[in-house]
């Protein structure tokens, strides 16, 4: 889904806002106090299904227009009408009503209890979860530490516990409570995804082992002498192709730890003998096919099937590893040119560190500069929290925070390069972030209207 427009009527009783979003990038700009952060917070409340947050604002009506990536599908609307004690919501052509609960006041007094408020409303109103599932989104507010998994049941709690349990050579665990919360959540996000990716790759390997057995059985069933002879006579069986098959097969066996040095020599000898016999057979213009060559070719046929299976598995593994590789290459593209040539790395258990040209000893990302932390936060969310296969929405309040001007200039282009399906919505003061995208700017202005009092019902 992508956002088309947001219309707010009588915010705080006096102001109207009408915002049109571009399908790729929208830069919302304006003077301090014009309402940029408020508009982003309202947008976030709607697309996350947390409509009860709108009780924090006085308004008459809010209408969010959105569309899917399906061709010729009409735009849809979420409309919210406010009264003092409830919200009337029109969604999917149905009317709903959210009644303001006493639990709502808890989060205003203590933001740490916002999870309880979330559970209360989502348990009471099933359609909120439907709204939440409609959008593939990430929102980075000014307070970056509040972004990750803030309301996803206990997922951040368990992720933090897992992160604490991972052994470390530094004082990370001993000084856990004094660390940057935003970075702790980013570390947990990366660790969680690293673990999930490794589990996926392990699953692929298990499937591959099962397919090996099945493939061996199928070869024995399907190959008659006539079929083998036909395959031997195919032009594709060149010496170079056989050498290529040999290298690929031995590589597979090594990776699966199914071969030692002496066995590798045996396979090299087997292929060398076969290639020699096959070359002789070719020179004799395929006359007098030796039985020994037929038997060996049956083994070669099995091996070729295994190599094909392995290549397909490697493609799947490579696709699974891609998010990690993109994150590391992107981060190192930005920070690798620093004076100390920092490099972001992820160890074998999913902990993320950086090293410098002065030392290969891993250093916690807690000790990155503020600008580098902003980059880690942004790109980790972009790569691991937004599904690249669907039309995602990435909303960021002041993406330029702590970023060097040279980074700001490359920021948007790199983001769209990573995820071409994404819709970016930035509230910004930075001309460098906007760069060449002047036609994507939207000036946010308050439109004063006659004051409207909220209705009692």
Short mmCIF file of C-alpha atoms in Angstrom, two decimals:
data_model
loop_
_atom_site.label_atom_id
_atom_site.label_comp_id
_atom_site.label_asym_id
_atom_site.label_seq_id
_atom_site.Cartn_x
_atom_site.Cartn_y
_atom_site.Cartn_z
CA UNK A 1 0.00 0.00 0.00
CA UNK A 2 1.00 3.61 -0.58
CA UNK A 3 -0.42 6.80 0.86
CA UNK A 4 -2.13 9.24 -1.48
CA UNK A 5 -3.28 12.09 0.75
CA UNK A 6 -4.05 13.12 4.33
CA UNK A 7 -6.70 15.68 5.21
CA UNK A 8 -7.12 16.97 8.75
CA UNK A 9 -10.06 19.20 9.66
CA UNK A 10 -10.08 21.60 12.60
CA UNK A 11 -6.95 20.40 14.35
CA UNK A 12 -7.00 21.97 17.83
CA UNK A 13 -10.20 23.60 16.68
CA UNK A 14 -8.53 26.06 14.29
CA UNK A 15 -6.33 24.43 11.61
CA UNK A 16 -6.93 22.48 8.40
CA UNK A 17 -4.19 20.48 6.68
CA UNK A 18 -4.28 18.98 3.19
CA UNK A 19 -1.22 16.91 2.26
CA UNK A 20 -0.68 15.11 -1.04
CA UNK A 21 1.94 12.35 -1.05
CA UNK A 22 4.08 11.36 -4.02
CA UNK A 23 4.29 7.64 -4.75
CA UNK A 24 8.08 7.61 -4.32
CA UNK A 25 9.39 10.51 -2.19
CA UNK A 26 7.67 13.37 -0.38
CA UNK A 27 9.64 16.02 1.51
CA UNK A 28 7.41 17.86 3.95
CA UNK A 29 8.94 21.18 4.92
CA UNK A 30 7.84 24.35 6.63
CA UNK A 31 8.61 26.77 9.43
CA UNK A 32 9.11 25.58 12.99
CA UNK A 33 5.75 25.06 14.65
CA UNK A 34 3.85 24.50 11.41
CA UNK A 35 2.92 20.97 12.49
CA UNK A 36 5.30 18.63 10.62
CA UNK A 37 5.88 16.28 13.55
CA UNK A 38 2.18 16.35 14.48
CA UNK A 39 1.19 15.33 10.95
CA UNK A 40 3.71 12.47 10.96
CA UNK A 41 2.49 11.29 14.36
CA UNK A 42 -1.12 11.33 13.16
CA UNK A 43 -0.13 9.40 10.03
CA UNK A 44 1.72 6.84 12.14
CA UNK A 45 -1.24 6.42 14.50
CA UNK A 46 -3.48 5.54 11.56
CA UNK A 47 -1.26 3.17 9.56
CA UNK A 48 -0.19 1.28 12.70
CA UNK A 49 -3.80 0.78 13.75
CA UNK A 50 -3.16 2.75 16.94
CA UNK A 51 -6.11 5.05 16.33
CA UNK A 52 -6.60 5.53 20.07
CA UNK A 53 -3.53 7.81 19.95
CA UNK A 54 -5.75 10.29 18.13
CA UNK A 55 -7.52 10.94 21.45
CA UNK A 56 -4.42 13.04 22.18
CA UNK A 57 -5.49 15.52 19.49
CA UNK A 58 -8.54 17.71 19.16
CA UNK A 59 -9.88 17.60 15.60
CA UNK A 60 -13.15 17.29 13.76
CA UNK A 61 -12.25 14.80 11.03
CA UNK A 62 -9.24 13.04 9.53
CA UNK A 63 -9.25 11.28 6.18
CA UNK A 64 -6.37 9.15 4.88
CA UNK A 65 -6.49 8.09 1.24
CA UNK A 66 -4.34 5.12 0.19
CA UNK A 67 -3.92 2.80 -2.76
CA UNK A 68 -2.47 -0.63 -3.46
CA UNK A 69 0.08 -1.54 -6.12
CA UNK A 70 -2.56 -3.62 -7.93
CA UNK A 71 -3.22 -2.08 -11.33
CA UNK A 72 -6.57 -0.30 -11.80
CA UNK A 73 -7.59 -0.85 -8.18
CA UNK A 74 -9.41 2.14 -6.73
CA UNK A 75 -8.04 4.16 -3.84
CA UNK A 76 -9.42 3.44 -0.39
CA UNK A 77 -10.12 5.66 2.59
CA UNK A 78 -9.84 5.54 6.35
CA UNK A 79 -11.96 8.28 7.91
CA UNK A 80 -11.95 9.19 11.60
CA UNK A 81 -14.52 11.53 13.14
CA UNK A 82 -13.74 12.78 16.64
CA UNK A 83 -16.01 13.48 19.57
CA UNK A 84 -15.03 14.03 23.20
CA UNK A 85 -15.37 10.41 24.27
CA UNK A 86 -15.10 8.35 21.11
CA UNK A 87 -13.79 8.01 17.57
CA UNK A 88 -16.06 7.01 14.72
CA UNK A 89 -13.99 5.09 12.17
CA UNK A 90 -15.02 4.30 8.60
CA UNK A 91 -12.81 1.54 7.17
CA UNK A 92 -13.47 -0.97 4.37
CA UNK A 93 -16.96 0.51 3.96
CA UNK A 94 -17.85 -0.36 7.56
CA UNK A 95 -18.49 1.90 10.54
CA UNK A 96 -16.71 1.33 13.84
CA UNK A 97 -16.62 3.20 17.13
CA UNK A 98 -13.71 3.39 19.56
CA UNK A 99 -14.71 4.47 23.05
CA UNK A 100 -12.06 6.23 25.08
CA UNK A 101 -11.08 3.93 27.96
CA UNK A 102 -9.72 4.91 31.35
CA UNK A 103 -6.58 2.92 30.50
CA UNK A 104 -5.79 5.58 27.89
CA UNK A 105 -4.70 8.03 30.59
CA UNK A 106 -1.99 5.60 31.75
CA UNK A 107 0.29 6.23 28.79
CA UNK A 108 -0.05 9.99 29.15
CA UNK A 109 1.22 9.79 32.71
CA UNK A 110 3.78 7.05 32.08
CA UNK A 111 4.83 6.35 28.46
CA UNK A 112 6.47 3.09 29.60
CA UNK A 113 2.99 1.62 30.11
CA UNK A 114 1.98 2.23 26.49
CA UNK A 115 2.12 -1.51 25.82
CA UNK A 116 -0.78 -2.03 28.23
CA UNK A 117 -2.80 0.62 26.40
CA UNK A 118 -2.00 -1.06 23.08
CA UNK A 119 -3.21 -4.44 24.32
CA UNK A 120 -6.37 -2.95 25.77
CA UNK A 121 -7.51 -1.34 22.51
CA UNK A 122 -6.35 -4.14 20.20
CA UNK A 123 -8.12 -6.72 22.37
CA UNK A 124 -11.30 -4.65 22.34
CA UNK A 125 -11.32 -3.74 18.64
CA UNK A 126 -10.29 -6.44 16.13
CA UNK A 127 -10.42 -4.08 13.15
CA UNK A 128 -7.38 -2.18 14.49
CA UNK A 129 -5.21 -5.19 13.73
CA UNK A 130 -6.72 -5.37 10.23
CA UNK A 131 -5.66 -1.76 9.64
CA UNK A 132 -2.21 -2.51 11.04
CA UNK A 133 -1.77 -5.49 8.70
CA UNK A 134 -2.87 -3.40 5.71
CA UNK A 135 0.32 -1.32 5.68
CA UNK A 136 3.98 -2.33 5.42
CA UNK A 137 5.55 0.57 7.27
CA UNK A 138 8.31 1.89 9.52
CA UNK A 139 8.19 5.20 11.35
CA UNK A 140 11.30 6.85 12.77
CA UNK A 141 10.21 9.67 15.09
CA UNK A 142 12.57 12.27 16.51
CA UNK A 143 13.00 9.99 19.52
CA UNK A 144 14.64 7.11 17.65
CA UNK A 145 14.69 4.90 20.76
CA UNK A 146 10.91 4.53 20.66
CA UNK A 147 10.68 2.98 17.21
CA UNK A 148 11.40 -0.72 17.27
CA UNK A 149 8.82 -3.25 18.35
CA UNK A 150 7.38 -0.84 20.88
CA UNK A 151 4.01 -2.54 20.79
CA UNK A 152 4.69 -5.96 19.29
CA UNK A 153 3.61 -8.03 22.30
CA UNK A 154 6.82 -9.05 24.11
CA UNK A 155 9.06 -9.40 21.06
CA UNK A 156 11.47 -6.65 22.06
CA UNK A 157 11.67 -8.04 25.59
CA UNK A 158 12.70 -11.47 24.34
CA UNK A 159 15.05 -9.94 21.77
CA UNK A 160 16.75 -7.94 24.53
CA UNK A 161 17.06 -11.06 26.66
CA UNK A 162 18.65 -12.91 23.75
CA UNK A 163 21.07 -10.06 23.16
CA UNK A 164 22.04 -10.05 26.84
CA UNK A 165 22.68 -13.80 26.72
CA UNK A 166 25.14 -13.58 23.82
CA UNK A 167 28.73 -13.77 25.15
CA UNK A 168 30.97 -10.76 24.56
CA UNK A 169 34.59 -9.84 25.20
CA UNK A 170 33.81 -6.23 26.13
CA UNK A 171 31.92 -4.80 29.07
CA UNK A 172 28.65 -4.68 27.16
CA UNK A 173 26.66 -6.98 29.43
CA UNK A 174 28.14 -5.54 32.63
CA UNK A 175 27.10 -2.01 31.66
CA UNK A 176 23.81 -2.98 29.99
CA UNK A 177 21.58 -0.45 31.73
CA UNK A 178 23.76 2.53 30.75
CA UNK A 179 23.70 1.88 27.01
CA UNK A 180 21.96 3.82 24.26
CA UNK A 181 18.46 2.29 24.13
CA UNK A 182 18.06 3.05 20.41
CA UNK A 183 21.28 1.19 19.63
CA UNK A 184 20.31 -1.70 21.89
CA UNK A 185 17.11 -2.10 19.90
CA UNK A 186 19.00 -1.91 16.62
CA UNK A 187 21.44 -4.56 17.84
CA UNK A 188 18.47 -6.73 18.81
CA UNK A 189 16.82 -6.16 15.42
CA UNK A 190 19.97 -7.16 13.52
CA UNK A 191 20.64 -10.14 15.81
CA UNK A 192 17.05 -11.35 15.44
CA UNK A 193 17.18 -11.14 11.64
CA UNK A 194 20.64 -12.71 11.48
CA UNK A 195 19.36 -15.66 13.52
CA UNK A 196 16.26 -15.97 11.35
CA UNK A 197 18.35 -15.89 8.15
CA UNK A 198 20.69 -18.58 9.50
CA UNK A 199 17.70 -20.74 10.41
CA UNK A 200 16.38 -20.34 6.87
CA UNK A 201 19.76 -21.32 5.41
CA UNK A 202 19.94 -24.38 7.70
CA UNK A 203 16.51 -25.38 6.49
CA UNK A 204 17.70 -25.10 2.87
CA UNK A 205 20.69 -27.34 3.69
CA UNK A 206 18.43 -29.97 5.27
CA UNK A 207 16.16 -29.90 2.22
CA UNK A 208 19.23 -30.27 0.00
CA UNK A 209 20.39 -33.40 1.85
CA UNK A 210 16.95 -34.95 1.38
CA UNK A 211 16.96 -34.05 -2.31
CA UNK A 212 20.39 -35.67 -2.70
CA UNK A 213 19.00 -39.03 -1.59
CA UNK A 214 15.93 -38.65 -3.78
CA UNK A 215 18.06 -37.63 -6.76
CA UNK A 216 20.30 -40.68 -6.43
CA UNK A 217 17.29 -42.98 -6.41
CA UNK A 218 15.72 -41.23 -9.40
CA UNK A 219 18.92 -41.55 -11.46
CA UNK A 220 19.02 -45.29 -10.89
CA UNK A 221 15.37 -45.62 -11.94
CA UNK A 222 15.38 -43.42 -15.02
CA UNK A 223 18.63 -44.41 -16.70
CA UNK A 224 18.52 -47.43 -18.98
CA UNK A 225 21.53 -48.30 -21.08
CA UNK A 226 19.86 -46.65 -24.10
CA UNK A 227 19.33 -43.39 -22.19
CA UNK A 228 22.91 -43.39 -20.99
CA UNK A 229 24.24 -43.91 -24.49
CA UNK A 230 22.12 -41.02 -25.80
CA UNK A 231 23.41 -38.72 -23.06
CA UNK A 232 27.02 -39.72 -23.66
CA UNK A 233 26.65 -38.80 -27.32
CA UNK A 234 25.28 -35.33 -26.53
CA UNK A 235 27.50 -32.49 -27.70
CA UNK A 236 27.25 -30.84 -24.26
CA UNK A 237 29.55 -33.44 -22.72
CA UNK A 238 32.79 -31.61 -23.47
CA UNK A 239 35.99 -31.96 -21.47
CA UNK A 240 35.65 -28.41 -20.15
CA UNK A 241 32.10 -29.13 -18.96
CA UNK A 242 33.25 -32.28 -17.19
CA UNK A 243 36.08 -30.35 -15.49
CA UNK A 244 33.56 -27.75 -14.37
CA UNK A 245 31.27 -30.48 -12.98
CA UNK A 246 34.18 -32.04 -11.08
CA UNK A 247 35.16 -28.75 -9.39
CA UNK A 248 31.57 -27.95 -8.45
CA UNK A 249 30.98 -31.42 -7.01
CA UNK A 250 34.14 -31.48 -4.89
CA UNK A 251 33.27 -27.99 -3.61
CA UNK A 252 29.82 -29.25 -2.53
CA UNK A 253 31.31 -32.24 -0.71
CA UNK A 254 33.80 -30.00 1.11
CA UNK A 255 31.11 -27.55 2.21
CA UNK A 256 28.99 -30.42 3.55
CA UNK A 257 32.11 -31.85 5.21
CA UNK A 258 31.56 -35.16 3.44
CA UNK A 259 35.05 -35.56 1.99
CA UNK A 260 38.63 -35.72 3.24
CA UNK A 261 41.91 -35.20 1.37
CA UNK A 262 42.34 -38.82 0.26
CA UNK A 263 38.73 -39.03 -0.96
CA UNK A 264 39.22 -35.80 -2.90
CA UNK A 265 42.20 -37.42 -4.63
CA UNK A 266 40.04 -40.45 -5.46
CA UNK A 267 37.42 -38.22 -7.10
CA UNK A 268 40.10 -36.35 -9.05
CA UNK A 269 41.45 -39.70 -10.25
CA UNK A 270 37.96 -40.92 -11.19
CA UNK A 271 37.25 -37.79 -13.25
CA UNK A 272 40.70 -37.86 -14.85
CA UNK A 273 40.21 -41.46 -15.99
CA UNK A 274 36.73 -40.73 -17.29
CA UNK A 275 37.83 -37.60 -19.14
CA UNK A 276 40.73 -39.51 -20.70
CA UNK A 277 38.46 -42.37 -21.82
CA UNK A 278 35.81 -39.95 -23.05
CA UNK A 279 38.40 -37.94 -25.04
CA UNK A 280 39.62 -41.15 -26.67
CA UNK A 281 36.04 -42.11 -27.45
CA UNK A 282 35.47 -38.69 -29.07
CA UNK A 283 38.65 -38.99 -31.15
CA UNK A 284 37.41 -42.33 -32.42
CA UNK A 285 34.26 -40.53 -33.56
CA UNK A 286 32.06 -42.27 -31.00
CA UNK A 287 32.72 -45.79 -32.30
CA UNK A 288 32.77 -48.86 -30.08
CA UNK A 289 31.27 -47.51 -26.84
CA UNK A 290 33.11 -49.24 -23.94
CA UNK A 291 30.94 -50.67 -21.15
CA UNK A 292 33.31 -49.21 -18.55
CA UNK A 293 32.64 -45.74 -19.95
CA UNK A 294 28.88 -46.30 -19.70
CA UNK A 295 29.15 -47.33 -16.04
CA UNK A 296 31.30 -44.31 -15.20
CA UNK A 297 28.97 -42.00 -17.07
CA UNK A 298 26.10 -43.20 -14.88
CA UNK A 299 28.07 -41.93 -11.89
CA UNK A 300 28.76 -38.67 -13.71
CA UNK A 301 25.03 -38.28 -14.39
CA UNK A 302 24.30 -38.59 -10.68
CA UNK A 303 26.94 -35.99 -9.93
CA UNK A 304 25.54 -33.57 -12.54
CA UNK A 305 22.10 -33.80 -10.95
CA UNK A 306 23.59 -33.06 -7.54
CA UNK A 307 25.47 -30.05 -8.92
CA UNK A 308 22.23 -28.66 -10.40
CA UNK A 309 20.49 -29.11 -7.04
CA UNK A 310 23.41 -27.45 -5.26
CA UNK A 311 23.38 -24.45 -7.61
CA UNK A 312 19.68 -23.92 -6.95
CA UNK A 313 20.28 -24.20 -3.21
CA UNK A 314 23.11 -21.66 -3.39
CA UNK A 315 20.82 -19.23 -5.20
CA UNK A 316 18.25 -19.58 -2.40
CA UNK A 317 20.94 -19.16 0.26
CA UNK A 318 22.32 -16.09 -1.50
CA UNK A 319 18.85 -14.55 -1.62
CA UNK A 320 18.36 -15.26 2.09
CA UNK A 321 21.73 -13.66 2.97
CA UNK A 322 21.08 -10.61 0.79
CA UNK A 323 19.62 -8.33 3.53
CA UNK A 324 22.72 -8.82 5.70
CA UNK A 325 25.05 -8.21 2.76
CA UNK A 326 23.16 -5.08 1.67
CA UNK A 327 23.22 -3.69 5.21
CA UNK A 328 26.98 -4.23 5.61
CA UNK A 329 27.91 -2.93 2.15
CA UNK A 330 25.67 0.15 2.55
CA UNK A 331 27.00 1.05 5.98
CA UNK A 332 30.60 0.56 4.93
CA UNK A 333 30.02 2.63 1.80
CA UNK A 334 29.06 5.54 4.06
CA UNK A 335 31.47 5.21 6.98
CA UNK A 336 34.39 3.48 5.24
CA UNK A 337 35.80 6.80 4.05
CA UNK A 338 36.12 8.18 7.57
CA UNK A 339 39.54 9.09 8.93
CA UNK A 340 39.87 5.82 10.85
CA UNK A 341 38.24 3.77 8.05
CA UNK A 342 35.56 2.14 10.15
CA UNK A 343 33.98 -1.10 8.97
CA UNK A 344 30.75 -2.61 10.27
CA UNK A 345 30.90 -6.38 10.84
CA UNK A 346 28.52 -9.04 12.19
CA UNK A 347 30.01 -11.99 14.05
CA UNK A 348 28.96 -15.64 13.89
CA UNK A 349 26.28 -15.24 16.58
CA UNK A 350 24.71 -12.10 15.14
CA UNK A 351 26.36 -9.38 17.22
CA UNK A 352 27.11 -6.23 15.24
CA UNK A 353 30.40 -4.37 15.80
CA UNK A 354 32.80 -2.08 14.00
CA UNK A 355 36.55 -2.26 13.51
CA UNK A 356 39.01 0.43 12.40
CA UNK A 357 42.24 0.57 10.45
CA UNK A 358 44.04 0.87 13.78
CA UNK A 359 42.71 -2.36 15.28
CA UNK A 360 40.76 -5.45 14.27
CA UNK A 361 39.36 -5.80 17.78
CA UNK A 362 35.54 -5.57 17.51
CA UNK A 363 34.03 -2.47 19.14
CA UNK A 364 30.35 -2.19 20.10
CA UNK A 365 28.29 0.08 17.84
CA UNK A 366 27.34 1.86 21.07
CA UNK A 367 30.61 3.77 20.53
CA UNK A 368 29.88 5.02 17.02
CA UNK A 369 29.43 8.75 16.51
CA UNK A 370 25.91 10.19 16.67
CA UNK A 371 25.77 10.54 12.88
CA UNK A 372 26.97 6.99 12.34
CA UNK A 373 24.34 5.76 14.79
CA UNK A 374 21.68 7.58 12.77
CA UNK A 375 22.84 5.76 9.64
CA UNK A 376 22.78 2.39 11.41
CA UNK A 377 19.28 3.10 12.74
CA UNK A 378 17.96 4.24 9.37
CA UNK A 379 19.39 1.49 7.17
CA UNK A 380 18.75 -1.32 9.66
CA UNK A 381 15.08 -0.31 9.75
CA UNK A 382 14.92 0.11 5.98
CA UNK A 383 16.48 -3.29 5.27
CA UNK A 384 15.17 -5.45 8.10
CA UNK A 385 11.82 -3.88 9.01
CA UNK A 386 10.36 -2.94 5.61
CA UNK A 387 9.47 -5.84 3.32
CA UNK A 388 11.22 -5.04 0.04
CA UNK A 389 8.90 -7.28 -1.96
CA UNK A 390 5.84 -5.15 -1.21
CA UNK A 391 5.04 -1.45 -1.38
CA UNK A 392 6.47 -0.23 1.90
CA UNK A 393 6.05 3.13 3.62
CA UNK A 394 9.04 4.66 5.41
CA UNK A 395 8.23 7.77 7.43
CA UNK A 396 11.12 9.67 9.03
CA UNK A 397 11.09 12.85 11.09
CA UNK A 398 14.23 14.90 10.32
CA UNK A 399 16.38 12.24 8.61
CA UNK A 400 19.24 14.74 8.53
CA UNK A 401 19.79 14.51 12.31
CA UNK A 402 23.56 14.46 13.01
CA UNK A 403 24.37 13.52 9.41
CA UNK A 404 27.36 15.02 7.62
CA UNK A 405 26.41 17.06 4.54
CA UNK A 406 28.13 14.57 2.21
CA UNK A 407 25.98 11.78 3.67
CA UNK A 408 22.81 13.83 3.33
CA UNK A 409 23.47 14.31 -0.39
CA UNK A 410 23.65 10.53 -1.02
CA UNK A 411 20.93 9.55 1.41
CA UNK A 412 17.76 9.47 -0.71
CA UNK A 413 19.35 7.95 -3.82
CA UNK A 414 20.87 5.13 -1.77
CA UNK A 415 17.55 4.47 -0.02
CA UNK A 416 15.67 4.12 -3.30
CA UNK A 417 18.47 1.97 -4.71
CA UNK A 418 18.06 -0.49 -1.81
CA UNK A 419 14.27 -0.67 -2.01
CA UNK A 420 12.65 0.46 -5.25
CA UNK A 421 9.15 -0.35 -3.96
CA UNK A 422 9.30 2.02 -1.02
CA UNK A 423 7.42 5.26 -0.44
CA UNK A 424 9.52 7.75 1.52
CA UNK A 425 7.92 10.50 3.58
CA UNK A 426 10.41 12.87 5.20
CA UNK A 427 9.82 15.89 7.39
CA UNK A 428 12.98 17.91 6.89
CA UNK A 429 14.75 21.27 7.12
CA UNK A 430 17.69 20.13 4.98
CA UNK A 431 18.14 21.21 1.34
CA UNK A 432 20.97 18.63 1.07
CA UNK A 433 18.57 15.77 1.84
CA UNK A 434 16.17 17.07 -0.81
CA UNK A 435 19.00 17.49 -3.34
CA UNK A 436 17.73 17.27 -6.91
CA UNK A 437 14.23 16.28 -5.81
CA UNK A 438 12.82 19.81 -5.59
CA UNK A 439 9.70 18.70 -7.43
CA UNK A 440 8.97 16.30 -4.55
CA UNK A 441 8.72 19.03 -1.92
CA UNK A 442 5.47 19.79 -0.11
CA UNK A 443 5.21 22.97 1.93
CA UNK A 444 3.12 22.37 5.03
CA UNK A 445 0.94 25.32 5.91
CA UNK A 446 -1.75 25.84 8.52
CA UNK A 447 -5.08 26.94 7.14
CA UNK A 448 -6.95 28.89 9.78
CA UNK A 449 -10.64 28.09 10.03
CA UNK A 450 -13.43 29.03 12.38
CA UNK A 451 -13.06 27.29 15.74
CA UNK A 452 -15.16 24.15 16.11
CA UNK A 453 -15.98 22.63 19.50
CA UNK A 454 -15.90 18.84 19.85
CA UNK A 455 -19.24 17.10 20.09
CA UNK A 456 -20.09 15.22 23.27
CA UNK A 457 -20.90 12.05 21.35
#
